[in-house]
Amino acid sequence: MKLDSKIPEGTIDQKWTKYRSSIPLVNPANKRSLEVIVIGSGLAGASAASSLAEMGYKVKVFCFQDSPRRAHSIAAQGGINAAKNYQNDGDSTYRLFYDTIKGGDYRAREANVHRLAEVSSNIIDQCVAQGVPLAREYGGLLSNRSFGGTQVQRTFYAAGQTGQQLLLGAYSALQRQVGMGAVELCARHEMLDVVTIDGVARGIIARNLITGEMEKHFGHAVLLCTGGYGNVFYLSTNAMGSNVTAAWKAHKKGAFFGNPCYTQIHPTCIPVSGDHQSKLTLMSESLRNDGRIWVPKKKDDTRKPTDIPEEERDYYLERRYPAFGNLVPRDVASRAAKERCDAGYGVGKSKMAVYLDFAFNTARYGKTEATKRNIQNPSHEEIMRLGKEVVKEKYGNLFDMYQQITGENPYEVPMRIYPAVHYTMGGLWVDYNLMTTVKGLYALGEANFSDHGANRLGASALMQGLADGYFVIPYTIGVYLSTEVTRMSAEKDKADSIDKLKTKHPAFDAALKEQTDLINKFLNIKGTKSVESFHKRLGLIMWDKCGMARNKQGLTEAIAEIQALRKEFWSDVRVLGSADEFNPDLEKAGRVADFIELGELMCKDALQREESCGGHFREEHQTEEGEAKRDDVNFAYVSAWEYKGVSDWELNKEELKYENIKIAQRSYK
Ligand SMILES: Cc1cc2nc3c(=O)[nH]c(=O)nc-3n(C[C@H](O)[C@H](O)[C@H](O)COP(=O)(O)OP(=O)(O)OC[C@H]3O[C@@H](n4cnc5c(N)ncnc54)[C@H](O)[C@@H]3O)c2cc1C
């Protein structure tokens, strides 16, 4: 059997507790001789590396930025979920588990998601202990707000910069280990390949991005914490540097790719404003907590939003989904916005936007403040002034960002928003231990496919990254590393043992040569088109044909177009500069080459999945009301793709079993 998810026995609420208590341990002396390579210093990587170093393993961390603190995780705005039930609104581990499985449209693995819900509370305790300044109520208790797909308030936050504050916590823990010599930090290094010996991960090839030097690094285990691949669409809310290279190279070395077509399109982003744009900006989902989404009831209404009276506004999410209203999950909210704009009700110059309006809740907050301050009969202006103070405290940095980008003041006029690519639920397939199909190679955080099914709920990515790094891998890595201890002991008298040869093993030289040749190939094409232009063209194909809505014809065309684009890339790309210097164009060439191959696989995956689920919306498969229509009989599986060669993959299926949740048509009405 190629796929063994290694889900432990027992009832869902006992699986993790029993399993982690019976995992073989590695004694402290042996830990000191085991080397672990961690690629990535975002929330998943920094938390894993600091935890493993604290436990005694020898850890090396790599990131392509100049500092681990600049990992994409720093961009996370809105919050992090945990089933603490501080609001006394009915939350529980089970409810977080249930919401996540339902939110993912019943395409995630039950056991993993339950474990995530179980450890969620520990994450908050850990971060508070580190001094992360999560928002607090007046009385000192940690504060919560609402995110999509839930009816409880379980999202912990630090204004609109939760990722930054959590990353500072994880970074501090990491730097402590760097200071003690337990972690060696290799910033400005890009991993270009995984080195495998007899099918087992034994290290990596990396390029020093400042000098261009190619390096070999040995490890008994390699952890990929390399983030998501949303930038395959060119325009996305991801950091400009986010890419798929590490995961893709691992894929080519035998790691199966899980559910590559599951992409999250986030409903509240600043709309595209022109052809020359290279980046999109998120307006956090937390804004839906206090904002109401609407479009004019009249088509092509050109009036200013503030001139459109209440009765002429269509709060379409509240109308269509009364139970969840503006807090429906992202896939549902995005499709509803697209539907309104496609039907001619869009606003702004492009007509591809809807309003996110804070006036109602600003007034509500203002009235409460006035009451608190004992202001009798406050004027409307006074109420709005007081309300704005509250809104500013909660979302000030997001409002500033919006104003700086659009030139409009969101305290006075509604924001204009439209869906944009934001997150990838797909990623390297991992078992319950977070190990890929390559022995010794793990994937954590957004880089793996694991917990979010076909649609991730807001504020659950930070939770998953930190769960994987602080609370899961420190246990599960022992399952494998304890066997390494046995192997090392058995091979200790062998002159050519892996542990004696380390990077002198011929497999390292072969992998280094392969990557050096690849770099020279890029530089020697000397074609006529920029790397950027290929990325942009790929992005357009992906957005048009494998974006918010997909169909058989479009996907078939996209596959052919991407194959043609790949051929053109390899014959006509022009990569500037040389190999032995700081060369961002060369870096980008490698990343775009991998994106092109990934794009083809995403379309293949979307084509074979003849159903709609979560963010994967096949136009052929929808209900009469335009909702996603799953096919649980034929598609209740994780697709895990095995690389066989250029444009050649084999599909493996991990069947999904629901024993604790009744699988049903999702409803948010
Ligand atoms: C604008 C925005 C706002 C968000 N807000 C929220 C939120 O409020 N709540 C929430 O839960 N989620 C949010 N998310 C999602 C969340 O931020 C990410 O899913 C999460 O931070 C990913 O963390 P990570 O550790 O897996 O990867 P990243 O933070 O992406 O880190 C990847 C790391 O891998 C390194 N790396 C990658 N490739 C290589 C390579 N080849 N060689 C060497 N190093 C490499 C990078 O240098 C980096 O250190 C948001 C996302 C965006 C885009």
Tab-separated table of C-alpha atoms in Angstrom, residues 119-410:
chain	number	residue	atom	x	y	z
A	119	VAL	CA	-3.907	21.244	21.133
A	120	SER	CA	-5.383	24.618	20.142
A	121	SER	CA	-5.699	25.788	23.747
A	122	ASN	CA	-2.083	24.869	24.532
A	123	ILE	CA	-0.945	27.150	21.731
A	124	ILE	CA	-2.515	30.194	23.358
A	125	ASP	CA	-0.966	29.316	26.735
A	126	GLN	CA	2.426	28.842	25.092
A	127	CYS	CA	2.255	32.163	23.277
A	128	VAL	CA	1.053	34.061	26.339
A	129	ALA	CA	3.934	32.541	28.310
A	130	GLN	CA	6.288	33.838	25.636
A	131	GLY	CA	4.866	37.308	26.114
A	132	VAL	CA	2.904	37.572	22.875
A	133	PRO	CA	0.676	40.626	23.420
A	134	LEU	CA	-2.689	39.114	22.511
A	135	ALA	CA	-5.562	41.558	22.878
A	136	ARG	CA	-7.213	41.684	26.287
A	137	GLU	CA	-10.517	42.853	27.709
A	138	TYR	CA	-10.574	45.681	30.189
A	139	GLY	CA	-10.492	43.195	33.071
A	140	GLY	CA	-7.364	41.505	31.724
A	141	LEU	CA	-8.895	38.406	30.163
A	142	LEU	CA	-7.835	37.545	26.649
A	143	SER	CA	-10.230	38.938	24.087
A	144	ASN	CA	-11.864	37.055	21.199
A	145	ARG	CA	-13.532	37.944	17.952
A	146	SER	CA	-15.512	36.165	15.270
A	147	PHE	CA	-14.197	34.602	12.109
A	148	GLY	CA	-16.036	32.904	9.273
A	149	GLY	CA	-17.689	29.502	9.391
A	150	THR	CA	-18.412	29.550	13.113
A	151	GLN	CA	-21.062	30.896	15.427
A	152	VAL	CA	-18.766	31.212	18.435
A	153	GLN	CA	-16.074	33.787	19.132
A	154	ARG	CA	-12.867	31.799	19.406
A	155	THR	CA	-10.337	33.928	17.576
A	156	PHE	CA	-7.464	35.372	19.639
A	157	TYR	CA	-5.718	38.339	18.090
A	158	ALA	CA	-3.209	41.141	18.399
A	159	ALA	CA	-4.862	44.067	16.611
A	160	GLY	CA	-4.441	43.418	12.859
A	161	GLN	CA	-0.928	42.007	13.280
A	162	THR	CA	-1.440	38.645	14.937
A	163	GLY	CA	1.061	36.851	12.698
A	164	GLN	CA	3.759	39.373	13.454
A	165	GLN	CA	3.321	39.074	17.207
A	166	LEU	CA	3.148	35.267	17.142
A	167	LEU	CA	6.212	35.170	14.920
A	168	LEU	CA	8.108	37.417	17.302
A	169	GLY	CA	7.300	34.889	20.041
A	170	ALA	CA	8.462	31.921	17.972
A	171	TYR	CA	11.471	33.876	16.709
A	172	SER	CA	12.517	34.715	20.267
A	173	ALA	CA	12.321	31.030	21.163
A	174	LEU	CA	14.386	30.239	18.073
A	175	GLN	CA	17.001	32.912	18.729
A	176	ARG	CA	17.391	31.644	22.265
A	177	GLN	CA	18.448	28.297	20.810
A	178	VAL	CA	20.680	30.009	18.258
A	179	GLY	CA	22.312	31.886	21.138
A	180	MET	CA	22.911	28.636	22.992
A	181	GLY	CA	24.408	26.983	19.924
A	182	ALA	CA	21.625	24.425	19.600
A	183	VAL	CA	20.373	25.880	16.312
A	184	GLU	CA	22.565	26.887	13.393
A	185	LEU	CA	20.779	29.520	11.363
A	186	CYS	CA	21.340	29.783	7.617
A	187	ALA	CA	19.430	32.867	6.447
A	188	ARG	CA	19.575	33.934	2.801
A	189	HIS	CA	19.841	30.285	1.773
A	190	GLU	CA	17.470	28.617	-0.647
A	191	MET	CA	16.939	24.891	-0.518
A	192	LEU	CA	17.084	23.587	-4.069
A	193	ASP	CA	16.794	19.855	-3.527
A	194	VAL	CA	16.285	17.074	-1.014
A	195	VAL	CA	19.029	14.478	-1.029
A	196	THR	CA	17.754	10.935	-0.684
A	197	ILE	CA	19.804	7.780	-0.208
A	198	ASP	CA	17.965	4.513	-0.820
A	199	GLY	CA	14.714	6.469	-0.785
A	200	VAL	CA	15.368	8.034	2.639
A	201	ALA	CA	15.849	11.801	3.145
A	202	ARG	CA	19.411	12.470	4.263
A	203	GLY	CA	19.900	16.161	3.659
A	204	ILE	CA	19.549	19.014	1.242
A	205	ILE	CA	21.280	21.075	-1.415
A	206	ALA	CA	21.065	24.814	-0.785
A	207	ARG	CA	22.298	27.908	-2.560
A	208	ASN	CA	23.798	30.742	-0.575
A	209	LEU	CA	21.792	33.594	-2.079
A	210	ILE	CA	24.447	36.221	-1.362
A	211	THR	CA	27.483	34.480	-2.854
A	212	GLY	CA	25.785	31.960	-5.132
A	213	GLU	CA	27.777	29.147	-3.525
A	214	MET	CA	26.142	25.720	-3.698
A	215	GLU	CA	26.152	23.842	-0.390
A	216	LYS	CA	25.483	20.310	0.879
A	217	HIS	CA	23.891	19.784	4.306
A	218	PHE	CA	23.340	16.487	6.095
A	219	GLY	CA	20.401	15.689	8.400
A	220	HIS	CA	18.835	12.586	9.932
A	221	ALA	CA	15.473	14.174	9.229
A	222	VAL	CA	14.401	17.060	7.012
A	223	LEU	CA	11.348	19.194	7.856
A	224	LEU	CA	9.805	21.303	5.121
A	225	CYS	CA	7.998	24.261	6.686
A	226	THR	CA	8.090	26.226	3.485
A	227	GLY	CA	4.616	27.725	3.288
A	228	GLY	CA	1.992	27.751	0.542
A	229	TYR	CA	2.031	28.133	-3.228
A	230	GLY	CA	-0.698	30.733	-3.864
A	231	ASN	CA	1.754	32.741	-5.955
A	232	VAL	CA	1.294	30.200	-8.743
A	233	PHE	CA	-1.571	32.599	-9.619
A	234	TYR	CA	0.935	35.496	-9.862
A	235	LEU	CA	-1.471	37.855	-8.127
A	236	SER	CA	-2.199	36.803	-4.563
A	237	THR	CA	-2.158	38.113	-1.025
A	238	ASN	CA	0.966	36.039	-0.280
A	239	ALA	CA	4.382	37.561	0.298
A	240	MET	CA	6.147	38.117	-3.011
A	241	GLY	CA	8.794	35.510	-2.172
A	242	SER	CA	6.411	32.681	-1.264
A	243	ASN	CA	6.983	29.795	-3.644
A	244	VAL	CA	6.664	26.042	-4.120
A	245	THR	CA	10.252	25.101	-4.947
A	246	ALA	CA	11.132	23.182	-1.776
A	247	ALA	CA	7.895	21.185	-1.825
A	248	TRP	CA	8.088	20.664	-5.568
A	249	LYS	CA	11.657	19.352	-5.500
A	250	ALA	CA	10.614	17.000	-2.701
A	251	HIS	CA	7.679	15.929	-4.848
A	252	LYS	CA	10.053	15.033	-7.648
A	253	LYS	CA	12.073	12.992	-5.166
A	254	GLY	CA	9.074	10.876	-4.207
A	255	ALA	CA	6.874	12.950	-1.878
A	256	PHE	CA	3.256	12.718	-3.047
A	257	PHE	CA	1.381	15.990	-3.557
A	258	GLY	CA	-2.008	16.091	-1.806
A	259	ASN	CA	-5.070	17.867	-3.227
A	260	PRO	CA	-3.057	20.371	-5.297
A	261	CYS	CA	-6.199	21.998	-6.746
A	262	TYR	CA	-7.635	23.112	-3.377
A	263	THR	CA	-6.994	26.848	-3.352
A	264	GLN	CA	-8.549	29.395	-1.068
A	265	ILE	CA	-9.887	32.569	-2.633
A	266	HIS	CA	-10.351	35.103	0.153
A	267	PRO	CA	-13.458	37.291	-0.146
A	268	THR	CA	-12.125	40.502	1.377
A	269	CYS	CA	-9.155	41.816	-0.585
A	270	ILE	CA	-8.505	45.159	-2.196
A	271	PRO	CA	-9.650	44.738	-5.830
A	272	VAL	CA	-7.197	44.582	-8.726
A	273	SER	CA	-6.674	48.084	-10.054
A	274	GLY	CA	-4.683	47.578	-13.241
A	275	ASP	CA	-2.465	45.422	-15.451
A	276	HIS	CA	0.783	46.456	-13.867
A	277	GLN	CA	-0.034	45.213	-10.419
A	278	SER	CA	2.147	42.453	-8.975
A	279	LYS	CA	0.595	42.044	-5.528
A	280	LEU	CA	-2.815	41.973	-3.895
A	281	THR	CA	-3.618	43.080	-0.370
A	282	LEU	CA	-5.822	41.321	2.106
A	283	MET	CA	-8.311	43.094	4.300
A	284	SER	CA	-8.511	40.652	7.187
A	285	GLU	CA	-11.523	38.426	7.681
A	286	SER	CA	-11.754	39.880	11.180
A	287	LEU	CA	-13.293	42.910	9.472
A	288	ARG	CA	-16.337	40.801	8.654
A	289	ASN	CA	-16.845	40.647	12.424
A	290	ASP	CA	-17.844	44.293	12.398
A	291	GLY	CA	-18.450	45.022	8.742
A	292	ARG	CA	-21.539	44.334	6.650
A	293	ILE	CA	-21.211	43.356	3.022
A	294	TRP	CA	-23.604	44.780	0.460
A	295	VAL	CA	-24.181	45.883	-3.121
A	296	PRO	CA	-26.843	48.241	-4.494
A	297	LYS	CA	-30.169	46.606	-5.309
A	298	LYS	CA	-30.153	48.456	-8.630
A	299	LYS	CA	-27.844	47.309	-11.423
A	300	ASP	CA	-25.051	49.680	-12.518
A	301	ASP	CA	-25.872	52.081	-9.692
A	302	THR	CA	-23.394	54.941	-9.972
A	303	ARG	CA	-24.373	56.798	-6.802
A	304	LYS	CA	-21.855	57.187	-3.982
A	305	PRO	CA	-22.365	54.421	-1.395
A	306	THR	CA	-23.238	56.955	1.275
A	307	ASP	CA	-26.036	58.301	-0.983
A	308	ILE	CA	-27.696	54.902	-1.351
A	309	PRO	CA	-30.456	54.570	1.265
A	310	GLU	CA	-30.707	51.516	3.490
A	311	GLU	CA	-33.738	50.062	1.692
A	312	GLU	CA	-31.889	50.156	-1.650
A	313	ARG	CA	-28.993	48.047	-0.393
A	314	ASP	CA	-28.746	44.294	-0.773
A	315	TYR	CA	-26.945	42.723	2.182
A	316	TYR	CA	-26.746	39.593	0.097
A	317	LEU	CA	-24.895	37.375	2.587
A	318	GLU	CA	-27.388	38.184	5.342
A	319	ARG	CA	-30.209	37.585	2.843
A	320	ARG	CA	-28.897	34.243	1.554
A	321	TYR	CA	-27.422	32.857	4.782
A	322	PRO	CA	-29.421	34.233	7.717
A	323	ALA	CA	-27.803	31.938	10.331
A	324	PHE	CA	-24.200	32.920	9.563
A	325	GLY	CA	-24.749	36.137	7.609
A	326	ASN	CA	-21.476	37.970	6.935
A	327	LEU	CA	-19.605	35.196	8.718
A	328	VAL	CA	-20.090	32.414	6.187
A	329	PRO	CA	-16.857	30.600	5.250
A	330	ARG	CA	-14.555	32.161	2.712
A	331	ASP	CA	-15.411	29.944	-0.246
A	332	VAL	CA	-19.119	30.707	0.182
A	333	ALA	CA	-18.570	34.462	0.635
A	334	SER	CA	-16.211	34.648	-2.362
A	335	ARG	CA	-18.599	32.893	-4.701
A	336	ALA	CA	-21.482	35.066	-3.542
A	337	ALA	CA	-19.459	38.227	-4.307
A	338	LYS	CA	-18.547	36.913	-7.750
A	339	GLU	CA	-22.178	36.029	-8.413
A	340	ARG	CA	-23.355	39.568	-7.586
A	341	CYS	CA	-20.618	41.195	-9.686
A	342	ASP	CA	-21.180	38.834	-12.638
A	343	ALA	CA	-24.900	39.665	-12.434
A	344	GLY	CA	-24.113	43.381	-12.841
A	345	TYR	CA	-24.397	44.658	-9.270
A	346	GLY	CA	-20.682	45.241	-8.713
A	347	VAL	CA	-19.418	48.642	-7.566
A	348	GLY	CA	-16.448	50.913	-8.220
A	349	LYS	CA	-14.820	51.696	-11.553
A	350	SER	CA	-14.198	48.088	-12.550
A	351	LYS	CA	-17.607	46.937	-11.241
A	352	MET	CA	-15.708	43.964	-9.820
A	353	ALA	CA	-16.108	44.896	-6.157
A	354	VAL	CA	-18.640	44.879	-3.331
A	355	TYR	CA	-18.878	47.101	-0.257
A	356	LEU	CA	-17.661	46.213	3.221
A	357	ASP	CA	-19.342	48.786	5.403
A	358	PHE	CA	-18.517	49.654	9.024
A	359	ALA	CA	-21.036	52.426	9.587
A	360	PHE	CA	-23.587	50.236	11.339
A	361	ASN	CA	-21.192	48.779	13.902
A	362	THR	CA	-19.317	52.053	14.346
A	363	ALA	CA	-22.620	53.568	15.455
A	364	ARG	CA	-23.307	50.582	17.717
A	365	TYR	CA	-19.910	50.914	19.403
A	366	GLY	CA	-20.384	54.681	19.651
A	367	LYS	CA	-23.704	54.307	21.461
A	368	THR	CA	-22.153	51.877	23.954
A	369	GLU	CA	-19.239	54.254	24.572
A	370	ALA	CA	-21.606	57.172	25.064
A	371	THR	CA	-23.586	55.152	27.603
A	372	LYS	CA	-20.389	54.076	29.369
A	373	ARG	CA	-19.274	57.695	29.589
A	374	ASN	CA	-22.701	58.831	30.748
A	375	ILE	CA	-23.162	61.184	27.789
A	376	GLN	CA	-26.873	62.076	27.613
A	377	ASN	CA	-28.551	62.398	24.184
A	378	PRO	CA	-25.332	62.255	22.139
A	379	SER	CA	-25.504	63.653	18.608
A	380	HIS	CA	-24.960	61.365	15.594
A	381	GLU	CA	-21.542	62.981	15.070
A	382	GLU	CA	-20.597	62.343	18.681
A	383	ILE	CA	-21.707	58.690	18.444
A	384	MET	CA	-19.715	58.132	15.253
A	385	ARG	CA	-16.641	59.837	16.718
A	386	LEU	CA	-16.741	57.587	19.767
A	387	GLY	CA	-17.434	54.518	17.607
A	388	LYS	CA	-14.485	55.278	15.354
A	389	GLU	CA	-12.171	55.261	18.364
A	390	VAL	CA	-13.263	51.694	19.135
A	391	VAL	CA	-12.958	50.582	15.511
A	392	LYS	CA	-9.531	52.191	15.307
A	393	GLU	CA	-8.314	50.303	18.330
A	394	LYS	CA	-9.429	47.001	16.834
A	395	TYR	CA	-8.518	47.426	13.183
A	396	GLY	CA	-6.535	50.674	12.930
A	397	ASN	CA	-3.576	49.279	10.991
A	398	LEU	CA	-5.874	47.611	8.441
A	399	PHE	CA	-7.839	50.823	7.900
A	400	ASP	CA	-4.586	52.753	7.451
A	401	MET	CA	-3.363	50.183	4.937
A	402	TYR	CA	-6.605	50.459	2.980
A	403	GLN	CA	-6.407	54.242	2.914
A	404	GLN	CA	-2.774	54.232	1.819
A	405	ILE	CA	-3.504	51.872	-1.076
A	406	THR	CA	-6.841	53.224	-2.315
A	407	GLY	CA	-6.749	56.859	-1.202
A	408	GLU	CA	-10.193	56.424	0.370
A	409	ASN	CA	-10.966	56.798	4.067
A	410	PRO	CA	-12.758	53.626	5.239
